CSV table of C-alpha atoms in Angstrom, one decimal:
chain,number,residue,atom,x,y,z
A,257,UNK,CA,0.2,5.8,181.6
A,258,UNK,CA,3.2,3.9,180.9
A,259,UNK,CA,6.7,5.1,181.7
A,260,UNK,CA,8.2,5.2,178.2
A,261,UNK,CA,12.3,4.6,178.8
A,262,UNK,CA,15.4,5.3,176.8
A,263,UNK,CA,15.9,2.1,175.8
A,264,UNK,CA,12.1,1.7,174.1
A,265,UNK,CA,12.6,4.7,172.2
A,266,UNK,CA,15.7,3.0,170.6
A,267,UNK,CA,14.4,-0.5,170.3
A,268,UNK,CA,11.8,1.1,168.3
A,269,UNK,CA,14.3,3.4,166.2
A,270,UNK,CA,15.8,0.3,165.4
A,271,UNK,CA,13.1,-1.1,164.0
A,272,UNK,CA,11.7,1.9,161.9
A,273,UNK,CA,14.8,4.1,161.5
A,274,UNK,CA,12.2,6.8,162.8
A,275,UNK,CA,13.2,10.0,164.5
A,276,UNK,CA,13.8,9.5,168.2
A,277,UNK,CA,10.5,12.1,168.6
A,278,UNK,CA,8.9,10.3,166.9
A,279,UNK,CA,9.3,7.2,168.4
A,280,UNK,CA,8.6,8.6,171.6
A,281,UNK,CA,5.4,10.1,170.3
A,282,UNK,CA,4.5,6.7,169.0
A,283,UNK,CA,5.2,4.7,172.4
A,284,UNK,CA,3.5,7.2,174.1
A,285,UNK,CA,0.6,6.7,172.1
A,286,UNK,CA,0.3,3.1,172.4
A,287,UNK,CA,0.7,3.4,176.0
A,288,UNK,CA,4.2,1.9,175.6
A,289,UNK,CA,2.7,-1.2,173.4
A,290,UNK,CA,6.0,-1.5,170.9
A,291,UNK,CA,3.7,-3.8,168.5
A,292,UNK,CA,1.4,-1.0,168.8
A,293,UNK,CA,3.3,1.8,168.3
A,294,UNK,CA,5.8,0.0,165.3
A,295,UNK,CA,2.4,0.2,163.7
A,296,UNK,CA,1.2,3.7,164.7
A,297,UNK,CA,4.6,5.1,163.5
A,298,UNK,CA,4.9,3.1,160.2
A,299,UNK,CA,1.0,4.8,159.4
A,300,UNK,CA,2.5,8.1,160.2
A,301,UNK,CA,5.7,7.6,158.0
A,302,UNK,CA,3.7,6.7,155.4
A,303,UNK,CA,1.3,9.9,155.8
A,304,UNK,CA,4.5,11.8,155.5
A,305,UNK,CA,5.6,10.3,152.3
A,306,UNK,CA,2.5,10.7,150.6
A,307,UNK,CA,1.8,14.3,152.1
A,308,UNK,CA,5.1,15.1,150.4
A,309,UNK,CA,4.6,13.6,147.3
A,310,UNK,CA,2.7,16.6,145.8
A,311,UNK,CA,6.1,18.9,146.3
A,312,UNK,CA,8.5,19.7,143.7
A,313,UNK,CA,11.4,17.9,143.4
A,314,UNK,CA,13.9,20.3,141.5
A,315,UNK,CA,17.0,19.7,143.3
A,316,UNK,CA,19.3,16.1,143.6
A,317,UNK,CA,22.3,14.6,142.4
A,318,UNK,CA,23.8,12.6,139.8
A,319,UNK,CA,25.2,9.7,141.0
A,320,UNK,CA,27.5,7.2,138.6
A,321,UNK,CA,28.5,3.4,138.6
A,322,UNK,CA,31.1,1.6,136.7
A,323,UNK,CA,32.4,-1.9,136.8
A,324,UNK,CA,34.4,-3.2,133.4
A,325,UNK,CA,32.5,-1.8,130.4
A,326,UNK,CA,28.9,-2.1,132.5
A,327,UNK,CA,28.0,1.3,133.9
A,328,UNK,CA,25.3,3.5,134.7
A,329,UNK,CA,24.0,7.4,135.5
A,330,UNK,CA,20.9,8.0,137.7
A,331,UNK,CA,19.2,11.6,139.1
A,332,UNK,CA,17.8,11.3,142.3
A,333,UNK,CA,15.7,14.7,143.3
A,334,UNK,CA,14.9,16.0,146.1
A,335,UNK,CA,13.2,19.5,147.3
A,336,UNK,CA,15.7,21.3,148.9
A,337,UNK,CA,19.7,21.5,148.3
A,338,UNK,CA,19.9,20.6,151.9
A,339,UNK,CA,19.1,17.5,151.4
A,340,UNK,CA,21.7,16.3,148.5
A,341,UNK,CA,24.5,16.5,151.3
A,342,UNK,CA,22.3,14.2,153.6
A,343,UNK,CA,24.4,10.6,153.8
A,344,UNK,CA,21.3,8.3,153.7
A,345,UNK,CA,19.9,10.5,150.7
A,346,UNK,CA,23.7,10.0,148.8
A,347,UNK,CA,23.7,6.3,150.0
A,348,UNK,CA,20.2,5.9,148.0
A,349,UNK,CA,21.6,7.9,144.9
A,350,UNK,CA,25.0,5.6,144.9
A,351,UNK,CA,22.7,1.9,145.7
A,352,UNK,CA,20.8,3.2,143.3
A,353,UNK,CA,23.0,4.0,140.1
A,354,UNK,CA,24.9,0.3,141.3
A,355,UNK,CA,21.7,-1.6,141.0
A,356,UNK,CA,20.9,-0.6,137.7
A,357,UNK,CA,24.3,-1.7,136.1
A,358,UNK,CA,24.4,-4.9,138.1
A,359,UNK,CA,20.4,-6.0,137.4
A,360,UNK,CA,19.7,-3.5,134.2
A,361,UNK,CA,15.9,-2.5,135.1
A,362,UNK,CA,13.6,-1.7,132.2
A,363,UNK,CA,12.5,2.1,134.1
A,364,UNK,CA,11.7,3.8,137.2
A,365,UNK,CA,9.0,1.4,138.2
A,366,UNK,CA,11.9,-1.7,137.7
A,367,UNK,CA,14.3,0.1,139.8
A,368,UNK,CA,12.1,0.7,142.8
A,369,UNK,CA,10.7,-2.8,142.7
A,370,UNK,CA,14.7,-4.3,143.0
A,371,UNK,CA,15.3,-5.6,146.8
A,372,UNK,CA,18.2,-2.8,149.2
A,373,UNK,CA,19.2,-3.9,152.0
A,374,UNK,CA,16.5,-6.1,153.2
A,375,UNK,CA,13.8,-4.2,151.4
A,376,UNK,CA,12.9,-2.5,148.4
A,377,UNK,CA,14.3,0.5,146.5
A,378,UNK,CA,10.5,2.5,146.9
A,379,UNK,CA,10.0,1.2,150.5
A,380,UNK,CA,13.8,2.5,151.2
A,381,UNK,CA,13.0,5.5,149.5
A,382,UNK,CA,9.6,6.3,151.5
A,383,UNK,CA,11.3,5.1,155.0
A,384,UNK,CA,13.9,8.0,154.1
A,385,UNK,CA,11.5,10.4,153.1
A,386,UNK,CA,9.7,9.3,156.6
A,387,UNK,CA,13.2,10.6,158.3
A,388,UNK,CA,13.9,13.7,156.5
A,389,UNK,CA,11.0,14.9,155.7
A,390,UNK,CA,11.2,15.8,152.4
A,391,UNK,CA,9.8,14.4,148.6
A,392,UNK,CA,12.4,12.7,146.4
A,393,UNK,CA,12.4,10.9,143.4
A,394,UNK,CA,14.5,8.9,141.1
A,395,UNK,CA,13.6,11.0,137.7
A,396,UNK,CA,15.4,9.1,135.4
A,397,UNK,CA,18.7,6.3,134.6
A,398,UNK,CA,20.7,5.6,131.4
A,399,UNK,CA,22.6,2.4,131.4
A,400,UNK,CA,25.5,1.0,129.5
A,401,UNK,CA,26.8,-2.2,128.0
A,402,UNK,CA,29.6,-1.8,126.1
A,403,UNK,CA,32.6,-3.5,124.1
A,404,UNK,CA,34.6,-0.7,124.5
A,405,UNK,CA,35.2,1.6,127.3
A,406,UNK,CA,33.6,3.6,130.0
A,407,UNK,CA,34.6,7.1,131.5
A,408,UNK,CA,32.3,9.4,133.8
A,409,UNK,CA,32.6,12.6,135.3
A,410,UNK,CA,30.9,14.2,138.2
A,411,UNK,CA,30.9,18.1,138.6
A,412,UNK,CA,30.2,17.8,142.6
A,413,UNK,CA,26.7,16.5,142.4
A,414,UNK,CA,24.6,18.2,140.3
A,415,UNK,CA,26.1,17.6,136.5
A,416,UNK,CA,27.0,13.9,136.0
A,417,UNK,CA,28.6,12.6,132.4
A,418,UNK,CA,29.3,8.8,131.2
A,419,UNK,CA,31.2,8.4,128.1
A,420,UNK,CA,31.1,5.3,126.1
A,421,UNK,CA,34.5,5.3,123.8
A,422,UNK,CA,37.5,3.3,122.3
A,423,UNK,CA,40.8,4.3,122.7
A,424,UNK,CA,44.3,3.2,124.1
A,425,UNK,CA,44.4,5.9,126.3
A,426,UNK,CA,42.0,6.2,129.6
A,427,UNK,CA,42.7,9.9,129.5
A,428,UNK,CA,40.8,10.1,126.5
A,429,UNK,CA,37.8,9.1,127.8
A,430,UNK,CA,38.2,11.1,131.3
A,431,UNK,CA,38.9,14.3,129.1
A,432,UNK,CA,35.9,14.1,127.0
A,433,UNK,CA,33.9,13.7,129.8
A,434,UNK,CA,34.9,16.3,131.5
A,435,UNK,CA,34.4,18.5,128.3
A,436,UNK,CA,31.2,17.3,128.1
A,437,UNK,CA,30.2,19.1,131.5
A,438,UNK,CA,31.9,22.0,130.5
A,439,UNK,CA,30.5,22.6,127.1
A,440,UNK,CA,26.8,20.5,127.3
A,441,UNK,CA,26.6,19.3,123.9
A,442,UNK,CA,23.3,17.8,122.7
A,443,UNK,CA,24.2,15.4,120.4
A,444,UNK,CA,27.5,13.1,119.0
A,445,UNK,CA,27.3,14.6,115.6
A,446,UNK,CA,25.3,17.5,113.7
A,447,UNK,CA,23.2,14.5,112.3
A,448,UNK,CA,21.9,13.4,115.8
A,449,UNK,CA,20.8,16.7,117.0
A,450,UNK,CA,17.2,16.4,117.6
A,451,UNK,CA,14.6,17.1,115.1
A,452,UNK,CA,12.3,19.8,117.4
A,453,UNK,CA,15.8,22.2,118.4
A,454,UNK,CA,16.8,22.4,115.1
A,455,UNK,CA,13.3,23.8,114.6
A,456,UNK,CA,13.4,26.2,117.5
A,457,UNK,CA,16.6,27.3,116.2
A,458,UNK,CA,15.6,27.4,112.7
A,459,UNK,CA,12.5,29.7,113.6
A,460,UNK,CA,15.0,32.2,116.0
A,461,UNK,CA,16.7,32.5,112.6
A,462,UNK,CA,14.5,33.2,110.6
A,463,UNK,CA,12.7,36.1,112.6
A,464,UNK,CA,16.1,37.8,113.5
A,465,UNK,CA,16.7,37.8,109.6
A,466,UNK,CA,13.6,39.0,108.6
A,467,UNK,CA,14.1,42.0,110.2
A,468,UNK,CA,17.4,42.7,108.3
A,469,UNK,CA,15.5,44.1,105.0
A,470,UNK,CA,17.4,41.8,103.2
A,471,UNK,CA,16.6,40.2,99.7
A,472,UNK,CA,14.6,36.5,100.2
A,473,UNK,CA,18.1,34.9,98.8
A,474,UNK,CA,20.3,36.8,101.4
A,475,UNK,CA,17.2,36.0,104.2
A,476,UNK,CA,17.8,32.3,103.1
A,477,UNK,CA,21.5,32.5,103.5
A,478,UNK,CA,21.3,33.8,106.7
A,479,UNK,CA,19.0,31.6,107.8
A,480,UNK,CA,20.7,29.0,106.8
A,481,UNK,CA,24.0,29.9,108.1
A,482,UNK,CA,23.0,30.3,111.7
A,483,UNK,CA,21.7,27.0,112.0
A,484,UNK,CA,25.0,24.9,111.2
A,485,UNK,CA,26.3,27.4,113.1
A,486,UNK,CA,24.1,26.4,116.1
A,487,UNK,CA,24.9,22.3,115.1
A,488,UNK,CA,28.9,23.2,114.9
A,489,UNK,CA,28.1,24.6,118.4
A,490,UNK,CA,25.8,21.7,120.0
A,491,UNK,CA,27.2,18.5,118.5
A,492,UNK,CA,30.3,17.0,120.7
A,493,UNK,CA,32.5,16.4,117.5
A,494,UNK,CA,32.2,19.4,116.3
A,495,UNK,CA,32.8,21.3,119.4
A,496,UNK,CA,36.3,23.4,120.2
A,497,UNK,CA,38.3,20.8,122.6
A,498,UNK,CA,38.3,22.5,125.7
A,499,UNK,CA,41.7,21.4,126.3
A,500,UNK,CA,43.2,22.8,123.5
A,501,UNK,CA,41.4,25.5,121.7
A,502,UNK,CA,43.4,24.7,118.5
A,503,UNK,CA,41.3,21.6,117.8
A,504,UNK,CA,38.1,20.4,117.8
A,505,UNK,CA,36.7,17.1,119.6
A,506,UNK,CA,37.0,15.2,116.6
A,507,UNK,CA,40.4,16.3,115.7
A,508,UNK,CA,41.6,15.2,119.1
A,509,UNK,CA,40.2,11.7,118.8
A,510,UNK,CA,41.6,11.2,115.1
A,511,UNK,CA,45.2,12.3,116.8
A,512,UNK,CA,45.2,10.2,119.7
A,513,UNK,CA,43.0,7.2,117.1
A,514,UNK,CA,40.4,7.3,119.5
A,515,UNK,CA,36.6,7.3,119.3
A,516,UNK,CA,33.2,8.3,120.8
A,517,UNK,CA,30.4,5.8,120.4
A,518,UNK,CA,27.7,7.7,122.7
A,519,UNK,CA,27.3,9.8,126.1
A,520,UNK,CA,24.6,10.5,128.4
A,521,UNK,CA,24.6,14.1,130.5
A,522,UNK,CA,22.2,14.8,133.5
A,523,UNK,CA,21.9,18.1,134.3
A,524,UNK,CA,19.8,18.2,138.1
A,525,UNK,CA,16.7,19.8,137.8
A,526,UNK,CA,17.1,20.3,133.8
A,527,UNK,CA,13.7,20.7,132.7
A,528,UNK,CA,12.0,20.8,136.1
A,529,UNK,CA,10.0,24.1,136.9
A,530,UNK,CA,11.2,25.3,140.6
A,531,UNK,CA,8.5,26.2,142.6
A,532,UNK,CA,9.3,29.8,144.3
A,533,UNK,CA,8.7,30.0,147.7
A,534,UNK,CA,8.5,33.3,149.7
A,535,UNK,CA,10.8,32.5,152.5
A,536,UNK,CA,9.7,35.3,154.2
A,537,UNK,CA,6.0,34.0,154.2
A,538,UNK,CA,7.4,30.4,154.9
A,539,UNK,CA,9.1,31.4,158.2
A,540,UNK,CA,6.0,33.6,159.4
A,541,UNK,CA,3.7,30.3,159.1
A,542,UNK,CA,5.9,27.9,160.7
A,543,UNK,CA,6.4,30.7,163.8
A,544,UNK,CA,2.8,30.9,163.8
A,545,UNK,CA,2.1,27.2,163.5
A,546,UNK,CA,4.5,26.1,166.4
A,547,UNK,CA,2.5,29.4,168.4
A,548,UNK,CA,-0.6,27.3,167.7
A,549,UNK,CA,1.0,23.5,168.8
């Protein structure tokens, strides 16, 4: 049996960015054999990316580039909130959302293929997954080209805005952002809300007015009242300027002859069903797993 030293353990970590353990493991395996044991522990890395590829990824951060009127806004998940303080994981996030302003890949499967630091952004991604221990994902990117100007917002981590306007003022931009995360609008205008929630909203409507016992003129009223209500409420221009509650967004830009040409919001974990875990259950299995080891 080979005597497996200090200073193998971090030639190897060097090479693999593996946990110290696990190097040792690895060398201990191979009977000290570092060609040997790279390979044992890259297999292993890989098993633990793939093993956690199945787990839900609900938590993450935003992350946000600009350079000049290029910029971009990324999610990166991952499973636990743990994790989104983790410096490699923010690293990622921040490579990430600077690679697709600077080389504009067409999706996901573009982004991961781009070369990081030596390798790629998927085998970067799986080599940290390897480390930690945990699934992430980059869920989705919105990039921007522009004539005009760019202005983002991050609120901490988790909400992320990128404002594509005109204006003499940089304020201008900085404020709408940052109304933006406050309020969540859906759309620019009532005219760009999507199709399927004016819908959702129209149906709501319609079933709370039906139950007022109204005439089918009044019902249509109604109806028709609560949803520009709900597009007053959901459409950036439209919405009460958070700033100053006697204006809207659109009044403010036509005062300081400003305008909004688009925006892009990521909300972490919008959309994404959490799995919930009993942590009670969790903590029984692990003590009874490491009983077992």
């Amino acid at each position: 049996m080979a005597v497996i030293t200090a200073a193998m353990v971090g030639e190897l970590r060097a090479l693999t960015d593996a946990p110290m353990m696990e190097c040792k493991k690895a060398l201990t395996e191979a009977d000290g054999d570092p060609v040997k044991a790279e390979e044992l522990l890259r297999v292993k890395l890989g098993s633990k990316a793939s093993k956690a590829a199945s787990r839900v990824t609900a938590e993450g951060v935003v992350a946000a580039f600009v350079s000049g009127n290029v910029g971009a806004l990324v999610e990166v998940n991952c499973e636990t909130d743990f994790v989104t303080k983790n410096d490699e994981f923010l690293a990622l996030a921040n490579a990430c959302a600077k690679l697709i302003a600077e080389k504009n890949p067409a999706d996901v499967a573009a982004l991961s293929a781009l070369p990081l630091d030596g390798k790629t952004v998927e085998e970067q991604r799986a080599a940290l997954i390897g480390r930690i221990g945990e699934n992430m994902s980059i869920r989705r990117f919105q990039r921007f080209e522009t004539a005009g100007k760019l202005a983002s917002y991050l609120h901490g981590t988790r909400i992320g805005v990128m404002v594509d306007f005109d204006s003499a003022d940089e304020q201008v931009g900085k404020d709408v952002a940052m109304h933006i995360a406050a309020m969540k609008p859906v759309a620019l205008s009532s005219d760009n809300v999507p199709a399927d929630l004016i819908a959702k909203e129209r149906s709501v409507a319609e079933l709370k007015a039906a139950e007022s016992g109204k005439p089918a003129e009044i019902v249509t009223k109604m109806v028709e009242g609560s949803v520009q209500k709900y597009l007053k409420e959901v459409s950036l221009l439209n919405q009460t300027f958070v700033k100053n509650d006697k204006q809207t967004v659109e009044q403010m830009l036509k005062d300081t002859k400003s305008t909004v040409k688009a925006f892009t919001m990521y909300v972490v974990g919008e959309g994404i069903e959490k799995k919930q875990d009993d942590f009670a259950a969790e903590v029984a299995a692990q003590v009874a797993a490491a009983k077992q080891a």
